[in-house]
Amino acid sequence: MGVLDHGPALLFCPGDRPDRYAKALAAADAVILDLEDAVAPDAKETARALVAEAAPAYGDRALVRVNPPGTPWHEADVAALRAAGVRTLLLPKASGPGDLAALDGFAVVALCESAAGIRHAWTIADAPHCAALMWGGEDLIADLGGRTSRDAHGRYLPVVEQARSTVLLAAGAAGRPAIDTTHLVLDDLDGLADEAARAADSGFAAKACVHPRHVPAIRTAFAPTEDQTAWARDVLAAAEGERGVFAFRGRMIDAPLLAHARAIAERAEHVTEGN
């Protein structure tokens, strides 16, 4: 199994807070042990040692966000995690397939969060060690010299939405899953639920989060509703006796809608198995 096979809610946990590792894993479907943004420079070495010791025991329910290529900590992070037997890395600031070249033996979730990363998302997704793509809006806006990723209503600015769509399309074209980025307003559960639902509807496989209280909303958003599940199963049952396009409850059903129904039914089955 892979890290995304346990469910859609991936929870970040600071690498220098070992007291939170097990709690994060218990709260979410998988945990992202973070050596990058959540850890101050003077705590990097300590965090690396703590994560390298703990992460292998969590198996495929944990991945580790290393520091980006070109930073003073990247090579040491990779070496320590390789020696410890960690299997899955989250690579921040991925700017091209070359960034994944030195990560042979790992399953790499490539985080596209710069103009270069978005531009090269297609070739990054095709890299041999790429297991999934993720994207980030805040770092992208910082890279562009902007001021905010969202408008006054809390929706992504057009350039950010374009980046989000580009990563999803690049992942889909390469047959990789895509992970939606975090919702950083901790108390905005309605906004999170809307954002997660749109991610699930669009085809994202999972969504990352920064607080345990976000996990239930993500799980709910990614699980098909009872009505959706019933429609999908009824459509698929009706299709067994049809050839080509057919009418179902006043709606024309063709190959794309059958694909939608299969995706909903598969997701519903996965949720049932997870429970």
Backbone as numpy.savetxt, mean C-alpha at the origin, in Angstrom:
# Nx Ny Nz CAx CAy CAz Cx Cy Cz
2.71 -16.76 1.48 1.87 -15.56 1.48 2.74 -14.32 1.48
2.19 -13.22 0.98 2.89 -11.96 0.99 2.30 -11.01 2.02
2.94 -9.86 2.18 2.53 -8.93 3.23 1.12 -8.39 2.99
0.66 -8.37 1.74 -0.67 -7.84 1.44 -1.77 -8.90 1.51
-1.40 -10.13 1.78 -2.38 -11.21 1.80 -3.16 -11.30 3.11
-2.77 -10.51 4.11 -3.41 -10.59 5.42 -4.53 -9.57 5.60
-4.64 -8.64 4.66 -5.67 -7.62 4.76 -5.17 -6.29 4.26
-6.06 -5.29 4.17 -5.72 -4.04 3.49 -5.13 -2.94 4.36
-5.05 -3.13 5.68 -4.61 -2.05 6.58 -3.18 -2.26 7.03
-2.28 -1.38 6.56 -0.86 -1.44 6.91 -0.54 -0.28 7.84
-0.07 -0.58 9.03 0.14 0.44 10.06 1.63 0.72 10.24
2.01 1.99 10.11 3.39 2.41 10.38 3.66 2.37 11.88
4.90 1.98 12.22 5.33 1.97 13.62 6.78 2.44 13.68
7.11 3.42 14.53 8.49 3.91 14.60 9.46 2.79 14.98
10.56 2.72 14.26 11.52 1.66 14.50 12.22 1.74 15.84
12.25 2.93 16.43 12.91 3.07 17.72 11.94 2.94 18.90
10.75 2.39 18.62 9.77 2.16 19.69 9.38 0.68 19.74
10.28 -0.17 20.21 9.99 -1.61 20.24 8.81 -1.96 21.12
8.47 -1.08 22.06 7.30 -1.31 22.90 5.99 -1.26 22.11
6.05 -0.70 20.90 4.84 -0.58 20.09 4.74 -1.63 18.99
5.78 -2.39 18.74 5.77 -3.33 17.63 4.59 -4.30 17.71
4.51 -5.03 18.80 3.47 -6.05 18.94 2.08 -5.43 18.96
1.95 -4.26 19.56 0.65 -3.59 19.60 0.21 -3.21 18.19
1.15 -2.70 17.38 0.83 -2.32 16.01 0.43 -3.54 15.19
1.16 -4.63 15.39 0.86 -5.85 14.64 -0.50 -6.41 15.04
-0.84 -6.30 16.31 -2.13 -6.79 16.78 -3.28 -5.94 16.27
-3.02 -4.66 16.06 -4.08 -3.74 15.65 -4.36 -3.78 14.16
-3.34 -4.10 13.34 -3.46 -3.98 11.90 -3.28 -5.33 11.21
-3.40 -5.31 9.90 -3.20 -6.54 9.12 -1.71 -6.81 8.88
-0.94 -5.75 8.79 0.52 -5.86 8.68 1.11 -4.58 9.24
2.36 -4.64 9.64 3.02 -3.49 10.25 4.21 -3.07 9.40
4.39 -1.75 9.27 5.56 -1.19 8.60 6.48 -0.63 9.67
7.55 -1.34 9.95 8.53 -0.86 10.93 9.41 0.17 10.23
9.39 1.39 10.75 9.93 2.53 10.02 11.30 2.96 10.55
12.29 2.92 9.67 13.62 3.43 9.99 13.86 4.81 9.40
12.90 5.33 8.63 13.12 6.60 7.93 12.52 7.78 8.70
11.37 8.28 8.26 10.83 9.54 8.76 10.51 9.53 10.25
10.15 8.37 10.79 9.74 8.32 12.20 10.90 8.28 13.17
12.13 8.21 12.65 13.30 8.05 13.52 14.27 9.21 13.32
14.65 9.86 14.41 15.60 10.97 14.35 16.99 10.46 13.95
17.81 11.32 13.34 19.15 10.87 12.90 19.98 10.22 14.00
19.91 10.76 15.21 20.76 10.21 16.27 20.22 8.89 16.84
19.05 8.46 16.36 18.48 7.18 16.83 18.47 6.13 15.72
19.04 6.45 14.58 18.97 5.53 13.43 19.64 4.19 13.72
20.84 4.21 14.29 21.56 2.96 14.51 20.85 2.08 15.53
20.34 2.69 16.58 19.61 1.93 17.59 18.35 1.31 16.99
17.61 2.11 16.22 16.38 1.62 15.59 16.69 0.47 14.64
17.76 0.58 13.89 18.14 -0.47 12.94 18.38 -1.79 13.67
19.10 -1.73 14.76 19.41 -2.94 15.51 18.14 -3.55 16.11
17.26 -2.71 16.63 16.02 -3.20 17.23 15.13 -3.87 16.18
14.99 -3.23 15.02 14.13 -3.77 13.97 14.71 -5.05 13.39
16.02 -5.07 13.17 16.67 -6.27 12.63 16.49 -7.46 13.55
16.45 -7.21 14.85 16.27 -8.30 15.81 14.83 -8.78 15.84
13.88 -7.85 15.73 12.47 -8.21 15.94 11.75 -8.63 14.68
12.04 -8.00 13.56 11.22 -8.17 12.36 11.12 -9.60 11.85
12.21 -10.38 11.86 12.09 -11.74 11.31 11.02 -12.58 11.99
10.77 -12.35 13.25 9.77 -13.14 13.97 8.35 -12.85 13.49
8.15 -11.70 12.84 6.82 -11.33 12.37 6.53 -11.87 10.98
7.52 -12.47 10.34 7.32 -13.10 9.05 6.79 -12.14 8.00
5.80 -12.62 7.23 5.29 -11.81 6.14 4.19 -10.85 6.59
4.03 -10.66 7.89 3.12 -9.62 8.38 3.87 -8.33 8.72
5.15 -8.26 8.37 5.93 -7.06 8.62 6.80 -6.74 7.42
6.92 -5.47 7.15 7.92 -4.98 6.21 8.63 -3.81 6.86
9.81 -3.52 6.37 10.64 -2.49 6.99 10.88 -1.37 5.99
10.57 -0.13 6.39 10.92 1.02 5.55 12.35 1.43 5.91
13.24 1.23 4.97 14.63 1.61 5.15 14.79 3.09 4.82
15.96 3.61 5.08 16.26 4.97 4.66 16.55 5.00 3.16
16.32 6.13 2.50 16.40 6.18 1.04 17.83 5.98 0.52
17.96 5.52 -0.71 19.28 5.44 -1.35 19.95 6.82 -1.34
21.24 6.81 -1.11 21.99 8.06 -1.09 22.11 8.70 0.27
21.35 8.19 1.26 21.49 8.72 2.62 22.59 7.96 3.34
23.10 8.49 4.45 24.20 7.82 5.17 23.80 6.48 5.79
22.49 6.20 5.85 22.04 5.00 6.58 21.55 3.88 5.67
21.35 4.16 4.40 20.69 3.18 3.52 21.44 1.86 3.44
22.70 1.89 3.10 23.45 0.65 2.89 23.55 -0.17 4.18
23.71 0.51 5.30 23.77 -0.21 6.58 22.42 -0.83 6.92
21.33 -0.12 6.61 19.99 -0.69 6.82 19.84 -1.99 6.03
20.15 -1.91 4.75 19.96 -3.08 3.87 20.83 -4.25 4.33
22.09 -3.96 4.68 22.99 -5.03 5.12 22.50 -5.70 6.40
22.05 -4.90 7.35 21.59 -5.46 8.62 20.32 -6.29 8.44
19.41 -5.82 7.61 18.16 -6.54 7.40 18.37 -7.80 6.58
19.31 -7.73 5.65 19.64 -8.93 4.87 20.23 -10.01 5.79
21.15 -9.59 6.65 21.78 -10.54 7.58 20.76 -11.13 8.55
19.75 -10.35 8.90 18.73 -10.82 9.86 17.69 -11.72 9.21
17.63 -11.73 7.89 16.65 -12.56 7.20 15.32 -11.89 6.95
15.28 -10.56 7.03 14.05 -9.82 6.70 13.76 -10.00 5.21
12.49 -10.18 4.88 12.14 -10.53 3.49 11.58 -9.37 2.68
10.89 -8.42 3.32 10.19 -7.38 2.56 10.62 -6.00 3.02
11.00 -5.17 2.06 11.41 -3.80 2.34 10.45 -2.82 1.69
10.26 -1.69 2.34 9.60 -0.54 1.74 10.70 0.46 1.42
10.88 0.74 0.13 11.97 1.60 -0.32 11.45 3.00 -0.59
11.75 3.97 0.27 11.27 5.34 0.04 12.10 6.05 -1.03
11.50 7.10 -1.58 12.17 7.95 -2.58 12.67 7.15 -3.78
11.98 6.08 -4.14 12.38 5.32 -5.33 12.25 6.23 -6.55
13.34 6.41 -7.26 13.34 7.33 -8.40 13.52 6.64 -9.74
13.86 5.35 -9.72 14.05 4.60 -10.95 14.36 3.15 -10.63
14.33 2.28 -11.63 14.58 0.86 -11.37 15.96 0.57 -10.82
16.91 1.46 -11.07 18.25 1.26 -10.54 18.29 1.25 -9.03
17.35 1.92 -8.39 17.31 1.94 -6.92 17.00 0.56 -6.34
16.36 -0.29 -7.15 16.01 -1.63 -6.68 17.08 -2.66 -7.03
18.05 -2.26 -7.85 19.01 -3.23 -8.39 19.84 -3.90 -7.30
20.15 -3.17 -6.22 20.99 -3.72 -5.17 20.20 -4.49 -4.12
18.91 -4.68 -4.36 18.04 -5.29 -3.35 17.63 -6.71 -3.73
18.50 -7.38 -4.44 18.27 -8.78 -4.82 18.03 -9.62 -3.56
17.01 -10.45 -3.61 16.70 -11.29 -2.46 15.58 -10.76 -1.60
15.25 -9.48 -1.76 14.14 -8.88 -1.04 12.92 -8.75 -1.95
11.75 -8.78 -1.37 10.55 -8.30 -2.04 10.46 -6.81 -1.71
10.41 -5.97 -2.73 10.50 -4.53 -2.51 9.19 -3.84 -2.86
8.65 -3.12 -1.89 7.55 -2.20 -2.14 8.19 -0.85 -2.43
8.06 -0.39 -3.65 8.72 0.85 -4.07 7.79 2.03 -3.82
8.28 2.98 -3.04 7.50 4.17 -2.68 7.87 5.30 -3.63
6.96 5.63 -4.53 7.16 6.68 -5.53 6.61 7.98 -4.95
7.48 8.89 -4.57 7.04 10.09 -3.86 7.83 11.32 -4.26
8.37 11.29 -5.47 9.06 12.45 -6.03 8.66 12.57 -7.49
8.97 13.71 -8.10 8.65 13.86 -9.52 9.32 12.77 -10.34
10.58 12.47 -10.02 11.30 11.42 -10.75 10.66 10.06 -10.51
10.25 9.79 -9.27 9.63 8.52 -8.96 8.32 8.31 -9.70
7.51 9.38 -9.79 6.26 9.28 -10.53 6.54 9.10 -12.02
7.52 9.83 -12.54 7.86 9.72 -13.95 8.29 8.30 -14.31
9.03 7.66 -13.42 9.58 6.34 -13.71 8.79 5.20 -13.05
7.58 5.50 -12.60 6.79 4.47 -11.92 6.60 3.23 -12.79
6.47 3.42 -14.09 6.24 2.30 -15.00 7.45 1.35 -15.02
8.65 1.90 -15.11 9.83 1.04 -15.16 10.18 0.50 -13.77
9.85 1.25 -12.73 10.05 0.74 -11.37 9.17 -0.49 -11.15
7.92 -0.41 -11.59 7.00 -1.54 -11.41 7.46 -2.78 -12.15
8.20 -2.58 -13.25 8.69 -3.71 -14.04 9.98 -4.31 -13.49
10.59 -3.67 -12.49 11.85 -4.17 -11.95 11.64 -5.55 -11.33
12.62 -6.44 -11.47 12.45 -7.84 -11.03 12.10 -7.99 -9.55
12.61 -7.12 -8.70 12.39 -7.29 -7.26 11.19 -6.49 -6.75
10.48 -5.81 -7.65 9.35 -5.00 -7.20 8.15 -5.89 -6.89
7.68 -5.82 -5.65 6.51 -6.60 -5.24 5.24 -5.77 -5.28
5.37 -4.44 -5.15 4.21 -3.55 -5.15 4.70 -2.12 -5.29
3.78 -1.24 -5.63 4.07 0.19 -5.65 3.23 0.89 -4.58
3.81 1.92 -4.01 3.10 2.81 -3.10 3.45 4.22 -3.53
2.66 5.19 -3.11 2.94 6.57 -3.49 2.81 7.45 -2.26
3.36 8.67 -2.35 3.29 9.61 -1.24 3.09 11.03 -1.73
2.09 11.70 -1.20 1.77 13.06 -1.66 2.56 14.15 -0.99
2.87 14.00 0.29 3.54 15.09 1.00 4.97 15.27 0.51
5.69 14.16 0.34 7.05 14.27 -0.18 7.06 14.76 -1.62
6.04 14.37 -2.39 5.96 14.84 -3.76 5.81 16.36 -3.81
4.91 16.90 -3.00 4.73 18.36 -2.98 6.00 19.05 -2.50
6.67 18.47 -1.52 7.95 19.05 -1.06 8.97 19.05 -2.18
9.01 17.95 -2.94 9.95 17.85 -4.06 9.64 18.89 -5.13
8.37 19.20 -5.32 7.97 20.18 -6.32 8.08 21.62 -5.82
8.38 21.80 -4.54 8.45 23.14 -3.97 7.10 23.73 -3.65
6.10 22.87 -3.47 4.75 23.33 -3.17 4.52 23.53 -1.68
3.27 23.84 -1.35 2.94 24.19 0.03 1.99 23.21 0.71
1.14 22.54 -0.07 0.19 21.60 0.52 -0.26 20.62 -0.55
-0.66 19.43 -0.12 -1.11 18.41 -1.08 -2.62 18.46 -1.29
-3.33 19.21 -0.46 -4.80 19.19 -0.50 -5.37 20.60 -0.60
-6.60 20.67 -1.11 -7.28 21.96 -1.21 -8.03 22.25 0.09
-8.80 23.34 0.09 -9.49 23.76 1.31 -10.56 22.78 1.74
-10.99 21.90 0.84 -12.01 20.91 1.17 -11.41 19.55 1.56
-10.08 19.49 1.61 -9.42 18.26 2.02 -9.16 17.28 0.90
-9.52 17.62 -0.33 -9.26 16.74 -1.47 -7.87 17.02 -2.04
-7.28 15.98 -2.65 -5.96 16.15 -3.25 -5.99 17.20 -4.36
-4.90 17.97 -4.46 -4.73 18.85 -5.60 -4.57 18.02 -6.87
-4.89 18.59 -8.04 -4.83 17.81 -9.28 -3.50 17.12 -9.53
-2.38 17.79 -9.25 -1.09 17.16 -9.52 -0.87 15.95 -8.61
-1.39 16.01 -7.40 -1.26 14.88 -6.47 -2.17 13.74 -6.91
-3.38 14.07 -7.31 -4.29 13.03 -7.81 -3.73 12.37 -9.06
-3.06 13.17 -9.90 -2.43 12.59 -11.09 -1.33 11.60 -10.70
-0.53 11.97 -9.71 0.53 11.07 -9.25 -0.07 9.78 -8.69
-1.12 9.91 -7.92 -1.79 8.74 -7.35 -2.28 7.81 -8.46
-2.91 8.39 -9.47 -3.42 7.59 -10.58 -2.30 6.96 -11.39
-1.21 7.71 -11.56 -0.08 7.18 -12.33 0.50 5.94 -11.67
0.66 5.99 -10.36 1.21 4.84 -9.63 0.27 3.65 -9.73
-1.02 3.89 -9.60 -2.00 2.80 -9.70 -1.96 2.17 -11.09
-1.91 3.00 -12.13 -1.87 2.49 -13.50 -0.57 1.74 -13.78
0.54 2.27 -13.30 1.83 1.61 -13.52 1.87 0.25 -12.84
1.35 0.20 -11.61 1.31 -1.08 -10.90 0.42 -2.07 -11.63
-0.75 -1.61 -12.06 -1.67 -2.49 -12.75 -1.11 -3.02 -14.06
-0.41 -2.16 -14.80 0.16 -2.58 -16.08 1.23 -3.66 -15.89
1.92 -3.62 -14.75 2.97 -4.59 -14.47 2.46 -5.80 -13.69
1.17 -5.81 -13.38 0.62 -6.91 -12.60 1.01 -6.87 -11.13
1.32 -5.66 -10.64 1.69 -5.50 -9.23 0.53 -4.86 -8.46
0.39 -5.15 -7.17 -0.59 -4.42 -6.36 -0.09 -3.01 -6.06
-1.03 -2.13 -5.80 -0.71 -0.75 -5.43 -1.25 -0.46 -4.04
-0.49 0.31 -3.26 -0.86 0.66 -1.89 -1.10 2.15 -1.82
-2.25 2.54 -1.29 -2.57 3.95 -1.15 -1.85 4.53 0.06
-1.57 5.82 0.00 -0.79 6.46 1.05 -1.63 6.77 2.29
-0.99 7.30 3.30 -1.64 7.56 4.59 -2.53 8.80 4.55
-3.48 8.82 5.45 -4.32 10.01 5.71 -3.81 10.58 7.02
-3.23 11.76 6.98 -2.45 12.26 8.12 -3.26 13.01 9.18
-4.52 13.33 8.88 -5.35 14.03 9.88 -5.96 12.96 10.79
-5.42 12.84 11.98 -5.73 11.69 12.83 -7.20 11.58 13.21
-7.88 12.70 13.42 -9.27 12.67 13.89 -10.28 12.74 12.74
-9.82 12.83 11.51 -10.73 12.95 10.37 -11.10 11.56 9.85
-11.90 10.85 10.61 -12.27 9.49 10.22 -13.21 9.47 9.03
-14.05 10.51 8.90 -14.93 10.57 7.73 -14.13 10.77 6.45
-13.15 11.68 6.52 -12.31 11.90 5.35 -11.49 10.67 5.01
-11.00 9.99 6.03 -10.26 8.75 5.81 -11.14 7.70 5.16
-12.37 7.54 5.66 -13.28 6.53 5.11 -13.58 6.81 3.65
-13.81 8.07 3.31 -14.08 8.44 1.91 -12.86 8.16 1.04
-11.70 8.55 1.52 -10.46 8.35 0.76 -10.18 6.87 0.56
-10.37 6.07 1.61 -10.12 4.64 1.51 -11.12 3.96 0.58
-12.36 4.40 0.61 -13.37 3.82 -0.28 -13.04 4.11 -1.73
-12.61 5.34 -2.02 -12.24 5.68 -3.40 -11.01 4.89 -3.83
-10.10 4.64 -2.90 -8.92 3.84 -3.24 -9.34 2.41 -3.58
-10.20 1.83 -2.75 -10.66 0.47 -3.01 -11.44 0.38 -4.31
-12.32 1.35 -4.54 -13.11 1.35 -5.77 -12.24 1.46 -7.01
-11.11 2.17 -6.89 -10.23 2.39 -8.03 -9.33 1.20 -8.34
-9.10 0.35 -7.34 -8.26 -0.81 -7.59 -7.04 -0.93 -6.71
-6.83 -0.01 -5.75 -5.73 -0.17 -4.80 -5.98 -1.43 -3.97
-4.91 -2.11 -3.64 -5.02 -3.36 -2.89 -5.01 -3.14 -1.39
-4.47 -2.00 -0.93 -4.33 -1.76 0.50 -4.11 -0.28 0.73
-4.14 0.12 1.99 -3.88 1.51 2.35 -3.05 1.54 3.63
-2.06 2.39 3.65 -1.23 2.56 4.84 -1.88 3.56 5.79
-1.53 3.47 7.06 -2.06 4.41 8.04 -1.03 4.64 9.13
-1.27 5.70 9.93 -0.30 6.09 10.94 -0.86 5.97 12.36
-2.11 5.51 12.51 -2.68 5.37 13.85 -3.62 4.17 13.86
-3.62 3.40 14.96 -4.50 2.22 15.04 -5.97 2.53 14.84
-6.40 3.75 15.20 -7.83 4.05 15.05 -8.25 4.14 13.58
-7.28 4.22 12.67 -7.60 4.26 11.24 -7.86 2.87 10.65
-7.42 1.84 11.34 -7.50 0.48 10.78 -8.94 0.05 10.50
-9.90 0.20 11.43 -11.26 -0.26 11.14 -11.88 0.40 9.91
-11.65 1.70 9.74 -12.21 2.40 8.59 -11.64 1.87 7.29
-10.36 1.55 7.28 -9.73 1.00 6.08 -10.28 -0.39 5.78
-10.38 -1.22 6.80 -10.93 -2.56 6.58 -12.36 -2.50 6.05
-13.17 -1.62 6.62 -14.56 -1.49 6.16 -14.61 -1.02 4.72
-13.77 -0.05 4.38 -13.78 0.52 3.03 -13.38 -0.51 1.98
-12.44 -1.38 2.31 -11.96 -2.35 1.34 -12.82 -3.61 1.28
-13.66 -3.84 2.27 -14.55 -5.00 2.24 -15.80 -4.65 1.44
-16.19 -5.48 0.47 -17.43 -5.21 -0.27 -18.63 -5.20 0.67
-19.60 -4.35 0.37 -20.83 -4.33 1.16 -21.64 -5.60 0.86
-22.64 -5.84 1.68 -23.50 -7.01 1.45 -24.20 -6.90 0.10
-24.65 -5.69 -0.24 -25.32 -5.50 -1.52 -24.37 -5.73 -2.69
-23.14 -5.22 -2.59 -22.16 -5.44 -3.65 -21.85 -6.93 -3.81
-21.67 -7.61 -2.69 -21.35 -9.03 -2.74 -22.50 -9.84 -3.34
-23.72 -9.52 -2.93 -24.88 -10.23 -3.46 -25.01 -9.99 -4.97
-24.83 -8.74 -5.40 -24.90 -8.43 -6.84 -23.84 -9.21 -7.60
-22.61 -9.22 -7.09 -21.53 -9.90 -7.80 -21.81 -11.39 -7.93
-22.24 -12.01 -6.87 -22.50 -13.45 -6.91 -23.68 -13.78 -7.82
-24.71 -12.93 -7.79 -25.87 -13.16 -8.66 -25.50 -12.98 -10.13
-24.69 -11.98 -10.43 -24.25 -11.76 -11.81 -23.43 -12.94 -12.29
-22.51 -13.41 -11.48 -21.66 -14.53 -11.89 -22.49 -15.80 -12.06
-23.49 -15.98 -11.21 -24.36 -17.14 -11.37 -25.17 -17.05 -12.65
-25.67 -15.84 -12.95 -26.45 -15.65 -14.16 -25.60 -15.84 -15.41
-24.31 -15.49 -15.32 -23.42 -15.58 -16.47 -23.15 -17.02 -16.89
-23.35 -17.96 -15.97 -23.05 -19.36 -16.29 -23.94 -19.89 -17.41
-25.11 -19.32 -17.56 -26.00 -19.79 -18.60 -26.06 -18.88 -19.80
-25.13 -17.95 -19.90 -25.14 -16.97 -20.98 -23.87 -17.06 -21.80
-23.97 -16.59 -23.03 -22.81 -16.47 -23.91 -22.76 -15.03 -24.41
-21.65 -14.35 -24.15 -21.52 -12.96 -24.58 -22.28 -12.02 -23.67
-22.72 -10.90 -24.23 -23.42 -9.87 -23.47 -24.83 -10.36 -23.13
-25.29 -10.04 -21.91 -26.64 -10.41 -21.53 -27.22 -9.35 -20.60
-28.52 -9.36 -20.47 -29.22 -8.40 -19.62 -29.42 -9.01 -18.24
-29.19 -8.19 -17.21 -29.37 -8.65 -15.84 -29.96 -7.51 -15.02
-31.19 -7.71 -14.59 -31.90 -6.71 -13.78 -31.89 -5.34 -14.43
-32.15 -5.34 -15.72 -32.26 -4.08 -16.46 -30.95 -3.45 -16.87
-29.84 -4.16 -16.69 -28.53 -3.61 -17.02 -27.79 -4.58 -17.94
-27.09 -4.03 -18.92 -26.32 -4.88 -19.80 -25.03 -5.30 -19.10
-24.76 -6.59 -19.15 -23.56 -7.13 -18.51 -22.62 -7.63 -19.61
-21.41 -7.07 -19.64 -20.41 -7.50 -20.61 -19.14 -7.91 -19.87
-18.08 -8.15 -20.62 -16.85 -8.67 -20.01 -16.29 -7.77 -18.90
-16.22 -6.43 -19.09 -15.69 -5.60 -18.00 -16.50 -5.70 -16.71
-17.85 -5.73 -16.84 -18.67 -5.82 -15.64 -18.55 -7.19 -14.98
-18.35 -8.22 -15.78 -18.07 -9.54 -15.19 -16.75 -9.52 -14.42
-15.76 -8.81 -14.95 -14.49 -8.68 -14.24 -14.69 -7.95 -12.92
-15.53 -6.89 -12.92 -15.84 -6.19 -11.67 -16.46 -7.16 -10.67
-17.42 -7.97 -11.15 -18.11 -8.91 -10.26 -17.14 -9.93 -9.68
-16.22 -10.43 -10.52 -15.24 -11.39 -10.02 -14.36 -10.76 -8.94
-13.93 -9.51 -9.17 -13.07 -8.83 -8.19 -13.79 -8.64 -6.87
-15.08 -8.28 -6.92 -15.86 -8.11 -5.70 -16.02 -9.43 -4.97
-16.34 -10.48 -5.72 -16.53 -11.79 -5.09 -15.24 -12.31 -4.48
-14.13 -12.10 -5.16 -12.85 -12.54 -4.63 -12.49 -11.77 -3.37
-12.75 -10.47 -3.37 -12.46 -9.67 -2.18 -13.35 -10.10 -1.03
-14.61 -10.37 -1.30 -15.52 -10.82 -0.24 -15.06 -12.16 0.33
-14.61 -13.05 -0.53 -14.11 -14.34 -0.07 -12.86 -14.18 0.78
-11.99 -13.25 0.36 -10.75 -13.00 1.12 -11.07 -12.45 2.50
-12.06 -11.55 2.57 -12.46 -10.97 3.86 -13.01 -12.08 4.76
-13.83 -12.97 4.19 -14.41 -14.05 4.97 -13.33 -14.97 5.52
-12.35 -15.30 4.68 -11.25 -16.15 5.13 -10.44 -15.47 6.21
-10.26 -14.14 6.10 -9.49 -13.40 7.09 -10.15 -13.36 8.44
-11.48 -13.40 8.42 -12.21 -13.38 9.69 -12.27 -14.76 10.33
